[in-house]
Structure formats: C-alpha cells, structure tokens
Amino acid sequence: MYAIVSTGGKQVKVSVGDKIFVEKLDVEANSEYTFDKVLLVEDEKIKVGTPFVKGAKVTAKVLKHGRGKKLVVFKYRPKKHSASKKGHRQAYTALEILDIKA
C-alpha cells in the first residue's frame, strides 16, 4: 500500500514505515502530523483524487528538524567585473510514516 501526498510544493510517494525528508513543517519534534492533501492511494485498487482523495489521510511521526548540506550559489557576469558567491542550506523536517487511511 502506498500513497502520494502533496507537501511544500512537491509530491512525495510514501508507504508505511518510510522515512522521508520534506520542507520544514511548523510542528514539534516527536509529535504526529497528518497529511490531508492525498493525491493518490493504492491498496487493492488505485484511487485518484480530483485533485485530492476524499477521506484519505496519511499520519506521520515527526523525527527531527534540521538543515541540509550547504550549496554554493555562484553568479558570474562576464565583462562586468562582477561575481557573487553565496551559500544556502535548506531547512527540512524528517518524518516516519505510521499509517495510511483511504
């Protein structure tokens, strides 16, 4: 059984027991979070939402919050004597999927 949920402007395929990293959510660590925006659920047959499946919920446990690896953003403008170098670390929330209800 798996589901596709929408979070942080992205779509993530999840099944029970998966550990996923999503855009930072405003919830406490070691609490539960419920995804209401379920786009697709597959158990015996596939249920596709328009745009969301009615009554479907995915429950997850929040493991931790953190920040990803540093990415270097380098902009170079030729013939202008101009360049800029910046770093970026994206905030994330680690989740463990507990239950999928269709």
XYZ file of N, CA and C in Angstrom:
306
model
N 0.848 -1.183 0.000
C 0.000 0.000 0.000
C 0.886 1.236 0.000
N 0.565 2.177 -0.875
C 1.308 3.423 -0.907
C 0.362 4.572 -1.216
N 0.871 5.785 -1.024
C 0.092 6.986 -1.303
C 1.033 8.059 -1.827
N 0.459 9.023 -2.528
C 1.213 10.182 -2.977
C 0.593 11.396 -2.306
N 1.420 12.127 -1.537
C 0.943 13.300 -0.806
C 1.616 14.548 -1.354
N 0.958 15.679 -1.167
C 1.486 16.957 -1.604
C 1.894 17.756 -0.371
N 3.166 18.176 -0.331
C 3.659 18.982 0.784
C 4.815 19.848 0.317
N 4.791 21.102 0.703
C 5.882 22.004 0.363
C 6.046 22.238 -1.126
N 4.936 22.143 -1.886
C 5.008 22.348 -3.316
C 5.560 21.156 -4.080
N 5.743 20.037 -3.402
C 6.267 18.826 -4.027
C 5.304 17.670 -3.790
N 5.449 16.621 -4.592
C 4.663 15.418 -4.424
C 5.593 14.298 -4.006
N 5.223 13.567 -2.934
C 6.080 12.544 -2.363
C 5.326 11.222 -2.305
N 5.955 10.152 -2.793
C 5.370 8.811 -2.711
C 5.798 8.209 -1.376
N 4.812 7.753 -0.578
C 5.088 7.221 0.752
C 4.385 5.892 0.945
N 4.965 5.059 1.786
C 4.311 3.843 2.248
C 4.622 3.698 3.730
N 3.913 2.809 4.415
C 4.067 2.670 5.866
C 5.491 2.234 6.190
N 6.112 2.931 7.149
C 7.471 2.618 7.567
C 8.538 3.454 6.884
N 8.193 4.210 5.856
C 9.171 5.045 5.150
C 9.608 6.209 6.023
N 10.868 6.603 5.849
C 11.392 7.818 6.468
C 11.682 8.792 5.339
N 11.048 9.969 5.415
C 11.172 10.943 4.339
C 11.616 12.292 4.893
N 12.165 13.110 4.007
C 12.564 14.472 4.334
C 11.718 15.410 3.481
N 11.008 16.341 4.127
C 10.153 17.298 3.428
C 10.554 18.706 3.840
N 9.989 19.698 3.157
C 10.224 21.087 3.539
C 9.796 21.282 4.991
N 10.445 22.211 5.679
C 10.205 22.374 7.111
C 8.729 22.627 7.436
N 8.213 21.834 8.380
C 6.837 21.970 8.854
C 6.847 22.616 10.231
N 5.802 23.357 10.540
C 5.721 24.069 11.810
C 5.040 23.186 12.858
N 5.735 22.110 13.265
C 5.241 21.190 14.293
C 6.400 20.828 15.212
N 6.062 20.371 16.410
C 7.066 19.974 17.389
C 7.680 18.623 17.014
N 8.912 18.384 17.423
C 9.538 17.076 17.238
C 8.843 16.063 18.149
N 8.819 14.804 17.751
C 8.180 13.690 18.460
C 6.663 13.832 18.567
N 6.057 14.614 17.673
C 4.599 14.702 17.632
C 4.110 14.074 16.327
N 2.810 14.005 16.166
C 2.251 13.422 14.946
C 1.757 14.519 14.022
N 1.874 14.260 12.724
C 1.421 15.196 11.693
C 0.559 14.415 10.705
N -0.545 15.008 10.273
C -1.458 14.347 9.344
C -1.481 15.101 8.028
N -1.245 14.379 6.940
C -1.348 14.940 5.598
C -2.787 14.779 5.128
N -3.441 15.894 4.783
C -4.795 15.851 4.259
C -4.798 15.898 2.729
N -3.736 16.431 2.145
C -3.646 16.565 0.689
C -3.074 15.286 0.088
N -3.914 14.264 -0.010
C -3.511 12.975 -0.577
C -4.001 12.930 -2.018
N -3.073 12.792 -2.962
C -3.412 12.822 -4.381
C -3.801 11.455 -4.924
N -3.207 10.389 -4.373
C -3.440 9.044 -4.881
C -3.237 8.046 -3.754
N -4.073 7.004 -3.719
C -3.924 5.920 -2.750
C -4.042 4.602 -3.503
N -3.143 3.661 -3.205
C -3.191 2.337 -3.830
C -3.209 1.299 -2.729
N -4.283 0.518 -2.641
C -4.319 -0.639 -1.743
C -4.648 -1.871 -2.573
N -5.907 -2.224 -2.777
C -6.235 -3.266 -3.752
C -6.416 -2.655 -5.134
N -6.971 -1.443 -5.153
C -7.112 -0.729 -6.410
C -6.643 0.704 -6.204
N -6.442 1.394 -7.298
C -5.913 2.754 -7.231
C -7.068 3.747 -7.161
N -6.969 4.675 -6.195
C -7.935 5.764 -6.069
C -7.197 7.066 -6.381
N -7.655 7.760 -7.400
C -7.038 9.019 -7.806
C -7.991 10.150 -7.463
N -7.467 11.200 -6.840
C -8.294 12.324 -6.434
C -8.444 13.360 -7.530
N -9.429 14.245 -7.355
C -9.644 15.349 -8.288
C -9.782 16.648 -7.520
N -8.808 17.294 -7.004
C -7.393 16.928 -7.015
C -6.987 16.035 -5.843
N -7.811 15.950 -4.781
C -7.436 15.155 -3.613
C -8.454 14.035 -3.389
N -7.985 12.933 -2.788
C -8.859 11.805 -2.478
C -9.654 12.154 -1.217
N -10.981 12.068 -1.296
C -11.826 12.428 -0.154
C -11.696 11.382 0.947
N -11.488 11.851 2.180
C -11.410 10.967 3.336
C -10.073 10.289 3.525
N -9.130 10.493 2.636
C -7.817 9.846 2.762
C -6.898 10.697 3.634
N -6.172 10.019 4.515
C -5.232 10.701 5.401
C -3.985 9.857 5.567
N -2.858 10.529 5.684
C -1.587 9.864 5.948
C -1.050 10.440 7.247
N -0.785 9.574 8.222
C -0.278 10.003 9.526
C 1.206 9.707 9.615
N 1.963 10.694 10.109
C 3.407 10.555 10.211
C 3.884 11.064 11.566
N 5.002 10.518 12.031
C 5.634 10.973 13.272
C 6.810 11.862 12.904
N 6.907 13.024 13.560
C 7.997 13.956 13.296
C 9.225 13.479 14.067
N 10.289 13.137 13.335
C 11.504 12.650 13.977
C 12.403 13.798 14.421
N 12.688 14.739 13.509
C 13.566 15.869 13.856
C 13.443 16.958 12.805
N 14.002 18.104 13.129
C 14.142 19.216 12.195
C 15.633 19.417 11.970
N 15.995 19.904 10.796
C 17.406 20.126 10.532
C 17.605 20.981 9.303
N 18.865 21.076 8.890
C 19.221 21.826 7.694
C 20.116 20.951 6.831
N 19.904 21.012 5.532
C 20.639 20.169 4.591
C 22.068 20.633 4.382
N 22.765 19.961 3.468
C 24.134 20.326 3.132
C 24.166 21.702 2.485
N 25.309 22.366 2.622
C 25.452 23.690 2.041
C 25.641 23.594 0.535
N 24.874 24.412 -0.174
C 25.016 24.542 -1.615
C 25.649 25.891 -1.902
N 26.576 25.923 -2.849
C 27.220 27.170 -3.226
C 26.493 27.740 -4.434
N 26.041 28.989 -4.290
C 25.381 29.687 -5.381
C 26.365 30.737 -5.872
N 26.885 30.543 -7.094
C 27.900 31.435 -7.652
C 27.362 32.079 -8.916
N 27.296 33.393 -8.911
C 26.861 34.141 -10.090
C 28.064 34.890 -10.643
N 28.257 34.775 -11.952
C 29.377 35.429 -12.610
C 28.848 36.189 -13.815
N 29.225 37.445 -13.901
C 28.791 38.275 -15.012
C 30.012 38.629 -15.855
N 30.157 37.999 -17.018
C 31.361 38.234 -17.822
C 31.440 39.676 -18.340
N 32.652 40.171 -18.418
C 32.958 41.519 -18.937
C 32.410 42.638 -18.061
N 31.925 42.336 -16.879
C 31.362 43.355 -15.980
C 32.172 43.476 -14.692
N 33.172 42.612 -14.503
C 33.972 42.577 -13.273
C 33.067 42.396 -12.050
N 32.112 41.486 -12.185
C 31.148 41.285 -11.114
C 30.913 39.794 -10.900
N 30.998 39.379 -9.650
C 30.702 37.996 -9.285
C 30.208 37.996 -7.846
N 29.342 37.055 -7.527
C 28.887 36.925 -6.149
C 28.836 35.447 -5.787
N 29.212 35.148 -4.565
C 29.227 33.780 -4.078
C 28.460 33.742 -2.765
N 27.428 32.901 -2.730
C 26.605 32.776 -1.533
C 26.412 31.307 -1.218
N 26.117 31.010 0.034
C 25.808 29.649 0.449
C 24.341 29.551 0.840
N 23.786 28.336 0.715
C 22.381 28.127 1.081
C 22.229 26.750 1.716
N 21.500 26.694 2.834
C 21.154 25.425 3.477
C 19.650 25.391 3.661
N 19.001 24.398 3.054
C 17.550 24.289 3.099
C 17.109 23.603 4.394
N 16.123 24.179 5.064
C 15.573 23.580 6.283
C 14.652 22.421 5.908
N 14.677 21.355 6.707
C 13.843 20.192 6.430
C 13.255 19.640 7.714
N 12.256 18.768 7.552
C 11.668 18.008 8.648
C 11.730 16.543 8.264
N 12.261 15.709 9.153
C 12.325 14.261 8.922
C 11.072 13.629 9.512
N 10.400 12.787 8.713
C 9.153 12.151 9.119
C 9.243 10.648 8.932
N 8.506 9.913 9.775
C 8.327 8.482 9.600
C 6.839 8.215 9.406
N 6.479 7.538 8.328
C 5.082 7.299 8.005
C 4.549 6.164 8.875
N 3.450 6.446 9.606
C 2.865 5.484 10.512
C 1.654 4.763 9.927
N 0.775 5.501 9.228
C -0.489 4.905 8.804
C -1.010 5.611 7.565
N -1.658 4.833 6.688
C -2.326 5.370 5.514
C -3.783 4.904 5.553
N -4.708 5.869 5.563
C -6.138 5.541 5.569
C -6.760 6.052 4.278
N -7.450 5.154 3.585
C -8.062 5.539 2.301
C -9.535 5.821 2.455
